[in-house]
Amino acid sequence: MKHETRYTVIGAGHGGKAMAAHLALMGFPVTLYNRTAERVSAIKQRGGIDLESGESGPRGFGRLERVTSDMGEALAEANIAMVVVPSSAHAEIAKAAAPHLRDGQIVVLHPGRTGGCLEFTKVLRGEGCEADVIVAEAETLIYASRSDGPAQARIFSIKEAVPLAALPSGRTARVLEALADAYPQFIDGATVLHTGLNNMGAIFHPALTLLNAGRIESTGGEFQFYIEGVTPSVAAVLEALDRERVTVAAAVGVRARTGLEWLKMAYDATGSSLYEAIHNQPGYRGIKAPPTLNHRYIFEDVPMSLVPIAALGQRYGVEVQTIDSIISLACTIHRTDYWRRGRTLDKLGIQQLSVTELMRYVTEGHSD
Amino acid sequence: MKHETRYTVIGAGHGGKAMAAHLALMGFPVTLYNRTAERVSAIKQRGGIDLESGESGPRGFGRLERVTSDMGEALAEANIAMVVVPSSAHAEIAKAAAPHLRDGQIVVLHPGRTGGCLEFTKVLRGEGCEADVIVAEAETLIYASRSDGPAQARIFSIKEAVPLAALPSGRTARVLEALADAYPQFIDGATVLHTGLNNMGAIFHPALTLLNAGRIESTGGEFQFYIEGVTPSVAAVLEALDRERVTVAAAVGVRARTGLEWLKMAYDATGSSLYEAIHNQPGYRGIKAPPTLNHRYIFEDVPMSLVPIAALGQRYGVEVQTIDSIISLACTIHRTDYWRRGRTLDKLGIQQLSVTELMRYVTEGHSD
């Protein structure tokens, strides 16, 4: 039964290679797509990916059915397309996939960041895609993994529970069921507003990077990002960002987890403040800072996570002064208008919706 | 003749002690005032201050005429009151001085930061002071100095040219003339808008501190503030702040010096960018970062410098997005509403003025 589910993994980065190899080792027929053919030529030549992992984790040669940079070929026989690319590429993937999607196919974004499903769906519609496709998003990438060679991947850990939501959420159960043989770890994440507004990277990554900007650039990131980078004042900014995110969520009817609740849930790390809880998480020890500010912690997390949260705040009347400050500094440092390049509400297709209409849209798929 | 000028130095910090001792060694009768008597009890007991300095600088025992914490006594015989206190204390000093000021006296703020004279004058009026007093401000403190003992001071350097402006600027010449025997270094700074908007500390200090927040707190400031702290991305923020400041100045009719022009003028340091010019200034080598974020680079420079520049920008239609971001992060980190505590236009007494009226006010002393 399970071998009848045909997977296509879209994106051959650290996460995509690990997922493709793991799915193949589980026995599923897997196609791997990557936009640039050269990036997957070694995998194509070898016919698969060597997977390593810790003691009890999956390992071995994951033989792939097909490796391609042709989206039509990639999607032709797929039941489930697993999109494992930076969220800044979601719109482009949607545009490339639109002509090839067929009724009954499932697309899962790993992860959606904030507004991934909303943007993906908006692009599909704009491209005239009328196929009855279910688009879903995971709250975070299920793997901690790394690829150190062209046809290699290493899995450090697989998360035990990852919330996932479809747009509309009435179809989430069908996605969970389709994924269950491969990934029983996915659980019902309520709606895509929930998965998108529980995006903790939005809170931690850009501010931590910017408030350590001088040190990152003058040392090449040679310090402990969380242990040395999260000081009491930096944590005060993280807490302010977190309060704004949770308040924006409340304004659209979503009870988001606080940063403290998330640290408790994800790592069993506790404390009376984010500063304490982060320093009580042994897993943060040894994690180095990014080597440069030209890093996804800014160029992905700002436009794809902070901008849509700020945009929701502005639209529904929540002050997001601290989020605005971080976005603004990122724009200055990267000389880029992230406000314009980021996920604004019109790119998500929701700028005209009242709160009631928005909630109806994410649960039922229509706002009226 | 010169000994007829009676000086009162207000404030017995690093700068005030150096100035009082130096003036005394030049032969002027000097009174030293400090709000807290204990802070000057050793000076009172010894009758003066031991001054040291570099090779050719002033040194010796500067005998003071009077040491007091009574403002009435401090001002009774003064011709010129030199206010050498943090700018956040200007309003309080003005309030304390108001009942005691007499016609013909001169008050000089060292320095005014942004809006010092405007605020001081507004407070004097609010307190019902009708004496014909000239209030002036220096663009920066003329001394680089330090006090390492209760009755000691050390001068590292004395600046060669310091712009100074009176409010109104029509009276600047009288102040320069009155100061000339002691300080020929003071030059005509045009208006208090010029001295206030050429405030380079506003640009350098808070942003450099915040973008190195993690490192300052995790190392206690054990790194080179300018050489390691000003990296290309940090410099990009400084340049954005500088552009906003110069644009605000232009909007009120002031041609402010750019940061690059200032580095060239003050240190003969050149470069094609702030990053280059700062790294070409050997004097920045060895300057350590502040040991904590609880430092005047934030709690003074944000409310007394950045807030009035932002307020002028908002009033006269200039976007000050980067300045706003820095102020906002400072508010978050210090859990303080610097927007409210800072020099807003109503505290400066200029919120109702058009640009033309503002320029008339700073040049002629009335706006109509």
XYZ file of C-alpha atoms in Angstrom:
736
model
C 0.000 0.000 0.000
C 2.538 2.566 1.086
C 4.626 2.011 -2.024
C 1.837 3.370 -4.094
C 2.485 6.881 -2.811
C 4.823 8.505 -5.294
C 6.859 11.376 -3.878
C 8.541 14.209 -5.701
C 10.989 16.242 -3.658
C 11.438 19.751 -5.041
C 14.770 21.285 -4.108
C 18.127 19.578 -3.635
C 19.588 21.573 -0.767
C 20.510 20.305 2.701
C 16.915 19.417 3.541
C 15.736 18.186 0.131
C 18.578 15.691 -0.288
C 17.999 14.276 3.189
C 14.272 13.918 2.582
C 14.649 12.331 -0.869
C 17.167 9.780 0.401
C 15.137 9.028 3.517
C 11.898 8.509 1.568
C 13.723 6.227 -0.880
C 15.195 4.200 1.976
C 11.682 3.879 3.420
C 10.709 2.222 0.145
C 8.817 4.970 -1.651
C 9.359 5.763 -5.313
C 11.029 9.191 -5.298
C 11.698 11.805 -7.943
C 14.085 14.645 -7.131
C 13.678 17.985 -8.874
C 16.110 20.856 -8.857
C 15.851 23.973 -10.994
C 19.541 23.916 -11.856
C 20.569 20.623 -13.460
C 24.251 20.949 -12.490
C 23.332 20.937 -8.815
C 21.980 17.379 -9.163
C 24.174 15.944 -11.919
C 26.232 13.845 -9.485
C 23.043 12.429 -7.946
C 21.672 11.639 -11.393
C 24.899 9.908 -12.365
C 25.010 7.794 -9.224
C 21.286 7.174 -9.249
C 20.743 8.249 -5.680
C 22.041 9.795 -2.468
C 24.200 8.404 0.314
C 22.466 9.068 3.610
C 24.129 9.001 7.005
C 22.718 9.769 10.397
C 23.151 9.181 14.119
C 22.960 5.841 15.954
C 19.417 4.734 15.307
C 18.710 6.965 12.315
C 18.232 6.048 8.659
C 21.318 5.336 6.594
C 22.318 3.774 3.323
C 22.031 4.476 -0.353
C 18.699 6.004 -1.251
C 18.107 5.012 -4.847
C 15.948 7.549 -6.672
C 13.587 6.790 -9.525
C 14.215 9.993 -11.348
C 16.348 13.142 -11.064
C 15.242 16.031 -13.207
C 15.217 19.765 -13.729
C 12.031 19.593 -15.789
C 9.023 20.480 -13.663
C 6.577 18.720 -15.994
C 8.542 15.488 -15.712
C 8.926 15.973 -11.962
C 5.205 16.275 -11.336
C 3.866 13.903 -14.002
C 3.476 10.887 -11.747
C 3.680 12.465 -8.304
C 1.060 11.980 -5.641
C 2.779 14.304 -3.191
C 5.213 17.095 -4.002
C 7.442 17.975 -1.053
C 8.744 21.532 -1.552
C 12.011 21.898 0.343
C 13.344 25.253 -0.865
C 13.896 28.643 0.769
C 10.514 30.286 1.182
C 11.677 33.150 -1.035
C 11.471 30.607 -3.907
C 7.911 29.455 -3.149
C 6.305 31.869 -5.611
C 8.680 30.850 -8.376
C 8.077 27.128 -7.712
C 4.321 27.739 -7.771
C 4.620 29.521 -11.098
C 6.714 26.700 -12.585
C 4.392 24.009 -11.189
C 1.081 25.643 -12.117
C 0.804 24.270 -15.683
C 1.682 20.737 -14.560
C -0.429 20.166 -11.465
C -3.328 17.750 -11.671
C -6.438 17.001 -9.639
C -5.734 15.102 -6.460
C -2.093 16.031 -6.094
C -0.805 17.332 -2.771
C 1.870 20.002 -2.360
C 3.558 20.405 1.042
C 5.848 23.355 1.838
C 8.677 22.448 4.241
C 8.246 24.887 5.926
C 5.900 27.660 4.842
C 7.510 30.337 7.046
C 4.721 32.925 7.295
C 2.118 32.852 4.549
C 3.677 30.144 2.374
C 0.413 28.386 1.471
C -1.355 31.686 1.017
C 1.265 32.928 -1.435
C 1.584 29.574 -3.252
C -2.188 29.377 -3.731
C -2.406 32.992 -4.887
C 0.277 32.353 -7.537
C -1.409 29.141 -8.735
C -4.663 31.032 -9.214
C -2.903 33.914 -10.913
C -1.344 31.422 -13.315
C -4.750 30.033 -14.151
C -4.210 26.655 -12.485
C -7.627 25.080 -12.027
C -6.500 21.653 -10.847
C -7.963 20.501 -7.533
C -4.653 20.463 -5.662
C -4.245 20.552 -1.892
C -1.519 22.941 -0.743
C -0.254 22.480 2.814
C 2.636 23.744 4.912
C 4.696 22.428 7.786
C 5.469 24.773 10.665
C 9.146 23.872 10.517
C 11.457 21.541 8.585
C 11.162 18.056 10.072
C 14.888 17.364 9.637
C 17.982 18.895 11.094
C 20.303 17.853 8.310
C 23.280 18.833 6.262
C 24.719 17.930 2.891
C 28.499 17.969 2.659
C 28.904 16.456 -0.768
C 27.057 16.522 -4.097
C 25.289 13.189 -3.529
C 25.513 12.987 0.276
C 23.262 13.959 3.130
C 23.455 13.562 6.882
C 20.485 13.673 9.243
C 21.260 14.960 12.739
C 17.752 14.618 14.062
C 14.151 14.149 13.038
C 11.578 16.156 14.989
C 8.993 14.135 16.848
C 5.990 16.343 16.212
C 5.576 18.949 13.490
C 2.311 20.871 13.063
C 1.014 20.983 9.504
C -1.973 22.743 7.985
C -3.601 22.735 4.569
C -5.305 25.678 2.906
C -8.182 25.322 3.575
C -7.758 23.576 6.897
C -10.781 21.394 6.180
C -8.395 19.387 3.977
C -5.568 19.009 6.508
C -6.767 15.527 7.551
C -6.401 14.221 4.003
C -2.807 15.469 3.855
C -1.924 13.951 7.223
C -3.409 10.664 6.091
C -1.492 10.695 2.806
C 1.769 11.432 4.633
C 1.201 9.099 7.569
C 3.066 6.050 6.271
C 6.210 8.077 5.701
C 5.819 10.725 8.392
C 3.596 9.929 11.356
C 5.289 12.945 13.012
C 3.028 15.454 11.268
C 0.144 16.606 13.429
C -2.812 18.868 12.843
C -1.586 22.478 12.975
C -5.085 24.026 12.874
C -4.843 26.591 10.048
C -2.081 28.126 7.945
C -2.439 31.253 10.090
C -1.398 29.095 13.036
C 1.590 27.502 11.321
C 2.595 30.878 9.894
C 2.256 32.818 13.122
C 4.029 30.174 15.205
C 7.115 30.873 13.108
C 9.768 31.197 15.794
C 12.630 31.849 13.372
C 10.993 35.190 12.609
C 11.543 36.186 16.210
C 14.960 34.726 16.878
C 16.969 34.934 13.658
C 16.952 38.484 12.285
C 17.153 40.356 15.601
C 19.831 38.097 17.016
C 21.838 38.580 13.828
C 21.442 42.364 13.705
C 22.147 42.995 17.385
C 25.376 41.055 16.885
C 26.118 42.557 13.466
C 29.479 44.062 14.370
C 30.706 40.870 15.984
C 29.536 38.638 13.118
C 31.325 40.721 10.534
C 34.489 41.353 12.498
C 34.935 37.713 13.593
C 33.304 35.866 10.699
C 30.752 34.473 13.134
C 33.322 32.883 15.430
C 31.293 32.975 18.599
C 28.375 31.088 20.087
C 25.297 32.551 18.448
C 22.785 31.818 21.199
C 24.973 31.451 24.274
C 27.053 34.588 23.711
C 24.722 36.413 21.349
C 21.581 36.293 23.485
C 22.412 38.706 26.312
C 19.808 40.321 28.594
C 19.306 43.325 26.301
C 19.175 41.223 23.141
C 16.643 38.973 24.887
C 14.592 42.056 25.773
C 14.282 42.777 22.048
C 13.389 39.143 21.301
C 10.680 39.334 23.957
C 9.268 42.538 22.490
C 9.185 40.951 19.024
C 7.549 37.866 20.479
C 4.853 39.925 22.226
C 4.102 41.725 18.979
C 3.839 38.426 17.053
C 1.518 36.879 19.645
C -0.607 40.034 19.654
C -0.890 40.045 15.863
C -1.952 36.401 16.046
C -4.585 37.228 18.661
C -5.921 39.995 16.431
C -6.681 37.448 13.682
C -8.135 34.948 16.134
C -5.093 32.736 16.574
C -3.669 31.732 19.952
C 0.032 31.520 19.053
C 2.589 29.877 21.291
C 4.877 32.328 23.063
C 8.616 31.947 22.663
C 8.776 30.577 26.213
C 6.062 28.013 25.477
C 7.849 26.990 22.314
C 11.208 26.519 24.089
C 9.441 24.379 26.673
C 7.661 22.329 24.007
C 10.543 21.930 21.559
C 13.426 21.492 23.986
C 11.905 21.208 27.444
C 13.870 24.396 28.216
C 12.339 26.549 30.933
C 13.021 29.879 32.578
C 11.302 33.009 33.777
C 12.464 34.904 30.677
C 13.610 34.138 27.145
C 17.126 34.908 28.332
C 16.950 32.224 30.996
C 15.155 29.639 28.886
C 17.561 30.022 25.950
C 20.533 29.674 28.280
C 18.885 26.609 29.833
C 18.763 24.849 26.450
C 21.964 22.779 26.204
C 21.321 22.228 22.490
C 22.219 25.861 21.811
C 25.756 25.284 23.092
C 28.252 25.103 20.274
C 26.007 26.632 17.617
C 28.139 29.234 15.856
C 26.871 32.514 14.517
C 26.367 32.915 10.767
C 29.694 33.809 9.135
C 28.278 36.880 7.399
C 25.194 39.102 7.393
C 24.478 37.938 3.869
C 22.540 35.038 5.347
C 19.046 33.606 5.176
C 18.490 34.749 8.770
C 18.065 38.146 7.169
C 17.400 37.724 3.444
C 14.812 34.984 3.991
C 13.438 35.545 7.499
C 12.870 39.284 7.073
C 10.799 39.330 3.857
C 9.120 35.920 4.269
C 8.410 36.019 8.007
C 8.676 39.440 9.616
C 7.165 41.407 6.728
C 3.915 39.367 6.581
C 3.588 39.485 10.395
C 4.088 43.274 10.312
C 1.648 43.558 7.413
C -1.018 41.632 9.338
C -0.374 43.887 12.343
C -0.784 47.041 10.293
C -3.927 45.728 8.603
C -5.665 44.616 11.787
C -4.519 47.434 14.071
C -1.659 45.987 16.107
C 1.426 48.104 16.883
C 4.510 46.273 15.657
C 7.122 48.911 16.378
C 9.932 46.502 17.227
C 9.288 44.289 14.200
C 9.270 47.410 12.026
C 12.629 48.463 13.465
C 14.254 45.147 12.665
C 12.857 45.122 9.124
C 13.995 48.673 8.613
C 17.568 47.974 9.745
C 17.679 44.894 7.505
C 16.598 47.061 4.538
C 19.371 49.532 5.312
C 22.067 46.910 5.737
C 21.146 44.952 2.616
C 20.207 48.089 0.650
C 17.008 46.246 -0.285
C 13.379 47.211 0.115
C 12.231 44.139 2.010
C 8.859 45.776 2.571
C 8.256 45.602 -1.151
C 10.069 42.311 -1.848
C 8.455 40.577 1.106
C 5.114 38.872 1.588
C 2.736 41.782 1.684
C -0.963 41.019 2.093
C -1.679 41.524 -1.599
C 0.912 38.879 -2.467
C -0.906 36.578 -0.031
C -4.231 37.454 -1.629
C -5.816 38.547 1.631
C -5.529 42.344 1.674
C -9.257 42.884 1.244
C -10.395 40.490 3.955
C -11.894 41.325 7.306
C -10.807 39.166 10.239
C -13.931 37.051 9.866
C -13.386 36.629 6.146
C -9.714 35.783 6.683
C -10.551 33.020 9.154
C -13.217 31.692 6.828
C -10.737 31.706 3.943
C -8.112 29.664 5.799
C -10.655 27.184 7.129
C -13.075 26.877 4.193
C -11.084 28.157 1.240
C -13.428 31.006 0.358
C -14.086 34.253 2.195
C -17.744 34.793 1.435
C 41.116 92.975 32.214
C 40.670 89.245 31.693
C 40.633 88.621 35.423
C 37.452 90.594 35.656
C 35.542 87.780 33.948
C 34.138 85.653 36.739
C 33.361 82.071 35.758
C 31.037 79.607 37.385
C 31.405 76.023 36.249
C 28.213 74.038 36.779
C 28.839 70.325 37.123
C 31.817 68.549 38.664
C 32.151 65.542 36.370
C 35.091 64.663 34.140
C 34.647 67.774 32.017
C 33.588 70.244 34.685
C 36.563 69.548 36.946
C 39.000 69.921 34.050
C 37.424 73.178 32.968
C 37.276 74.668 36.473
C 40.924 73.816 37.167
C 42.056 75.034 33.759
C 40.216 78.355 34.080
C 41.671 78.834 37.558
C 45.177 78.111 36.284
C 44.595 80.693 33.543
C 44.017 83.224 36.300
C 40.246 83.580 36.303
C 38.197 83.646 39.500
C 36.234 80.392 39.386
C 33.251 79.079 41.330
C 32.416 75.376 41.005
C 28.819 74.262 41.512
C 27.601 70.719 41.892
C 24.077 69.710 42.848
C 25.287 67.046 45.260
C 27.584 68.523 47.913
C 29.316 65.216 48.662
C 30.591 64.991 45.106
C 32.671 68.176 45.666
C 33.476 67.964 49.369
C 37.098 66.921 48.736
C 37.553 69.818 46.320
C 36.040 72.227 48.843
C 38.319 70.932 51.583
C 41.460 71.232 49.470
C 40.351 74.524 47.940
C 40.888 73.412 44.385
C 41.685 70.714 41.842
C 44.960 69.103 40.753
C 45.162 69.257 36.997
C 47.434 67.133 34.860
C 47.765 66.923 31.136
C 50.077 65.956 28.275
C 53.434 67.518 27.429
C 52.502 71.087 26.628
C 49.113 71.159 28.334
C 47.997 72.986 31.460
C 48.936 71.511 34.822
C 49.128 72.438 38.473
C 46.799 73.179 41.318
C 43.778 75.135 40.166
C 42.698 77.116 43.231
C 38.954 77.815 43.210
C 37.287 80.836 44.757
C 34.213 78.987 45.829
C 32.777 75.461 45.792
C 29.049 75.228 46.407
C 25.884 73.269 45.914
C 23.746 76.391 46.284
C 22.725 77.692 42.865
C 22.026 81.192 44.201
C 25.516 81.424 45.639
C 26.991 79.885 42.488
C 25.468 82.491 40.185
C 25.554 85.549 42.452
C 28.801 87.002 41.085
C 29.192 85.051 37.825
C 29.647 86.710 34.467
C 29.662 83.441 32.592
C 28.125 80.147 33.715
C 29.705 77.160 31.988
C 27.236 74.258 32.146
C 29.192 71.003 31.905
C 26.554 68.373 32.708
C 24.850 65.607 30.717
C 22.312 67.221 28.420
C 19.565 65.272 30.149
C 20.193 67.583 33.142
C 19.929 70.835 31.166
C 16.257 71.337 31.952
C 16.822 70.764 35.647
C 19.786 73.166 35.727
C 17.683 75.770 33.920
C 14.927 75.391 36.474
C 17.349 75.714 39.371
C 19.111 78.697 37.805
C 16.005 80.606 36.686
C 15.357 82.515 39.938
C 19.004 83.543 40.270
C 19.972 84.716 36.798
C 20.526 88.438 36.258
C 20.734 90.799 33.281
C 23.972 90.511 31.343
C 24.933 87.025 32.440
C 25.959 84.439 29.871
C 25.172 80.714 30.072
C 27.096 78.304 27.839
C 26.112 74.644 27.470
C 29.099 72.323 26.916
C 27.748 70.845 24.664
C 24.070 71.401 23.870
C 23.642 68.065 22.043
C 20.545 68.744 19.915
C 18.259 71.526 21.109
C 20.088 72.374 24.348
C 19.686 76.153 24.076
C 16.128 75.786 22.848
C 15.162 73.651 25.822
C 17.120 75.736 28.352
C 15.473 78.941 27.113
C 12.012 77.366 27.120
C 12.458 76.292 30.745
C 13.739 79.724 31.819
C 10.643 81.340 30.292
C 8.363 78.758 31.834
C 9.898 79.539 35.212
C 9.168 83.231 34.730
C 12.801 84.292 34.378
C 12.806 87.763 32.823
C 16.510 88.503 33.161
C 18.284 89.451 29.919
C 20.551 86.407 29.842
C 22.370 85.087 26.772
C 22.159 81.304 26.447
C 24.655 79.663 24.076
C 25.828 76.168 23.275
C 29.025 74.553 22.077
C 28.809 71.884 19.374
C 31.005 69.548 21.400
C 32.944 69.554 24.676
C 36.232 71.374 24.114
C 38.145 68.957 26.351
C 38.906 65.288 26.138
C 39.453 64.773 29.845
C 39.032 62.395 32.702
C 38.833 62.657 36.468
C 40.267 59.707 38.371
C 40.091 61.145 41.869
C 37.760 63.391 43.850
C 39.895 66.519 43.379
C 41.866 65.493 40.274
C 41.456 65.986 36.568
C 43.513 65.105 33.533
C 43.248 66.757 30.147
C 44.119 64.535 27.183
C 43.510 67.146 24.536
C 41.893 70.503 23.901
C 40.108 70.890 20.570
C 41.448 73.599 18.300
C 38.142 74.851 16.934
C 34.710 74.401 18.461
C 31.626 75.975 16.868
C 29.386 77.831 19.296
C 26.042 79.565 18.800
C 23.839 81.717 20.985
C 20.059 81.793 20.916
C 19.415 84.084 19.118
C 22.467 83.900 16.909
C 22.597 87.691 16.692
C 24.184 87.496 20.144
C 26.805 84.861 19.369
C 29.501 87.500 18.788
C 29.085 88.847 22.318
C 29.550 85.359 23.762
C 32.638 84.667 21.648
C 34.082 87.998 22.756
C 33.391 87.303 26.416
C 35.013 83.858 26.170
C 37.927 84.875 23.947
C 40.528 85.493 26.649
C 40.006 82.005 28.066
C 38.989 80.126 24.926
C 40.012 81.576 21.587
C 39.087 78.136 20.175
C 35.369 78.927 20.050
C 34.227 79.995 16.613
C 30.930 81.190 15.214
C 28.660 78.141 14.774
C 25.926 80.049 12.884
C 22.732 79.114 14.788
C 21.740 76.613 17.456
C 20.100 74.593 14.688
C 23.562 74.240 13.157
C 25.302 73.236 16.376
C 22.413 70.898 17.228
C 22.207 69.255 13.825
C 25.975 68.820 13.502
C 25.790 66.531 16.516
C 27.862 63.588 15.338
C 27.468 61.588 18.537
C 23.801 61.171 17.635
C 24.855 59.273 14.534
C 27.752 57.242 15.868
C 26.991 56.354 19.474
C 23.556 54.700 19.772
C 23.665 52.657 16.555
C 27.211 51.463 17.117
C 26.237 50.429 20.631
C 23.035 48.626 19.608
C 24.495 46.793 16.613
C 27.158 45.470 18.979
C 24.744 44.892 21.876
C 25.388 41.169 22.233
C 29.135 41.599 22.209
C 29.121 44.500 24.684
C 27.065 42.564 27.184
C 28.782 39.218 26.773
C 32.334 40.641 26.944
C 31.800 43.697 29.164
C 32.914 45.887 26.268
C 36.275 44.181 25.846
C 36.767 44.942 22.191
C 37.699 47.935 20.075
C 34.524 49.940 19.733
C 35.276 51.645 16.428
C 37.873 49.359 14.858
C 36.019 46.099 15.520
C 32.531 47.507 16.039
C 32.271 49.486 12.810
C 32.008 46.776 10.154
C 30.661 47.341 6.624
C 27.060 46.622 7.628
C 27.236 48.699 10.793
C 28.726 51.522 8.714
C 25.831 51.175 6.266
C 23.455 51.941 9.139
C 25.600 54.880 10.279
C 25.507 56.247 6.728
C 21.732 55.912 6.547
C 21.380 57.736 9.882
C 23.772 60.407 8.659
C 21.817 60.941 5.434
C 18.604 61.317 7.428
C 20.227 63.869 9.779
C 21.643 65.918 6.899
C 18.253 65.793 5.139
C 16.422 66.971 8.264
C 18.925 69.811 8.532
C 18.351 70.766 4.882
C 14.604 70.805 5.507
C 15.037 73.517 8.144
C 17.495 75.465 6.021
C 20.717 74.206 7.570
C 23.643 72.808 5.561
C 24.967 70.252 8.044
C 28.343 68.595 7.710
C 28.176 64.970 6.617
C 29.870 62.353 8.753
C 32.619 62.093 6.137
C 33.163 65.875 6.182
C 33.281 65.824 9.939
C 35.868 63.000 10.069
C 37.991 64.963 7.581
C 37.637 68.192 9.565
C 38.060 66.767 13.064
C 40.715 64.126 12.396
C 41.861 64.624 8.809
C 40.531 61.082 8.260
C 39.404 60.391 4.702
C 37.819 57.571 2.768
C 35.166 56.855 0.180
C 32.764 55.646 2.883
C 32.254 56.059 6.617
C 33.674 52.565 6.997
C 36.922 53.549 5.308
C 37.231 56.942 6.953
C 36.626 55.568 10.442
C 39.196 52.840 9.889
C 41.619 55.482 8.580
C 41.419 57.421 11.844
C 44.284 56.147 14.027
C 42.774 57.903 17.045
C 39.995 55.316 17.137
C 42.515 52.535 17.769
C 42.443 51.374 21.347
C 39.093 52.934 22.240
C 37.162 50.229 24.063
C 33.426 49.700 23.814
C 31.224 50.815 26.696
C 31.196 48.111 29.376
C 27.395 47.930 29.456
C 24.343 49.105 27.533
C 23.381 51.214 30.510
C 25.512 53.985 29.087
C 25.104 57.609 28.022
C 25.569 56.489 24.406
C 22.002 55.307 24.745
C 20.372 57.001 27.736
C 21.689 60.435 26.784
C 22.248 60.322 23.016
C 18.881 58.768 22.182
C 16.523 61.186 24.002
C 18.681 64.322 23.748
C 19.984 63.896 20.198
C 18.126 61.354 18.085
C 14.644 62.164 19.387
C 14.818 65.901 18.562
C 16.295 65.136 15.109
C 13.484 62.631 14.460
C 10.921 65.122 15.780
C 12.178 67.812 13.402
C 12.028 65.279 10.561
C 8.443 64.336 11.364
C 7.400 67.980 11.710
C 8.984 69.145 8.471
C 8.268 66.104 6.315
C 11.513 64.152 6.227
C 11.512 60.331 6.442
C 13.697 59.255 9.343
C 13.051 55.523 9.245
C 16.520 54.467 10.376
C 16.625 56.983 13.233
C 13.176 55.786 14.307
C 14.421 52.182 14.339
C 17.363 52.978 16.569
C 15.196 54.979 18.983
C 12.649 52.197 19.054
C 15.219 49.500 19.870
C 16.677 51.708 22.604
C 13.188 52.089 24.113
C 12.754 48.317 24.090
C 16.145 47.552 25.591
C 15.903 50.179 28.337
C 12.167 49.657 28.816
C 11.849 53.439 28.643
C 9.729 55.655 26.433
C 12.518 57.825 25.040
C 10.040 59.411 22.645
C 8.272 60.917 25.637
C 11.314 61.535 27.830
C 13.322 63.036 25.016
C 13.462 66.506 23.517
C 10.213 66.708 21.632
C 9.445 69.924 19.800
C 7.086 71.149 22.506
C 9.876 70.835 25.084
C 12.006 72.937 22.757
C 9.178 75.483 22.409
C 9.126 75.268 18.605
C 6.288 72.898 17.772
C 4.096 75.648 16.317
C 6.714 77.192 14.062
C 6.932 77.035 10.299
C 10.404 76.653 8.829
C 10.603 80.401 8.235
C 9.481 81.155 11.785
C 11.942 78.608 13.181
C 14.888 80.204 11.375
C 13.737 83.647 12.509
C 13.482 82.406 16.081
C 17.027 81.026 16.191
C 18.505 84.101 14.518
C 16.410 86.916 16.012
C 14.904 85.374 19.119
C 11.277 85.829 18.098
C 9.259 84.045 15.438
C 6.964 86.832 14.304
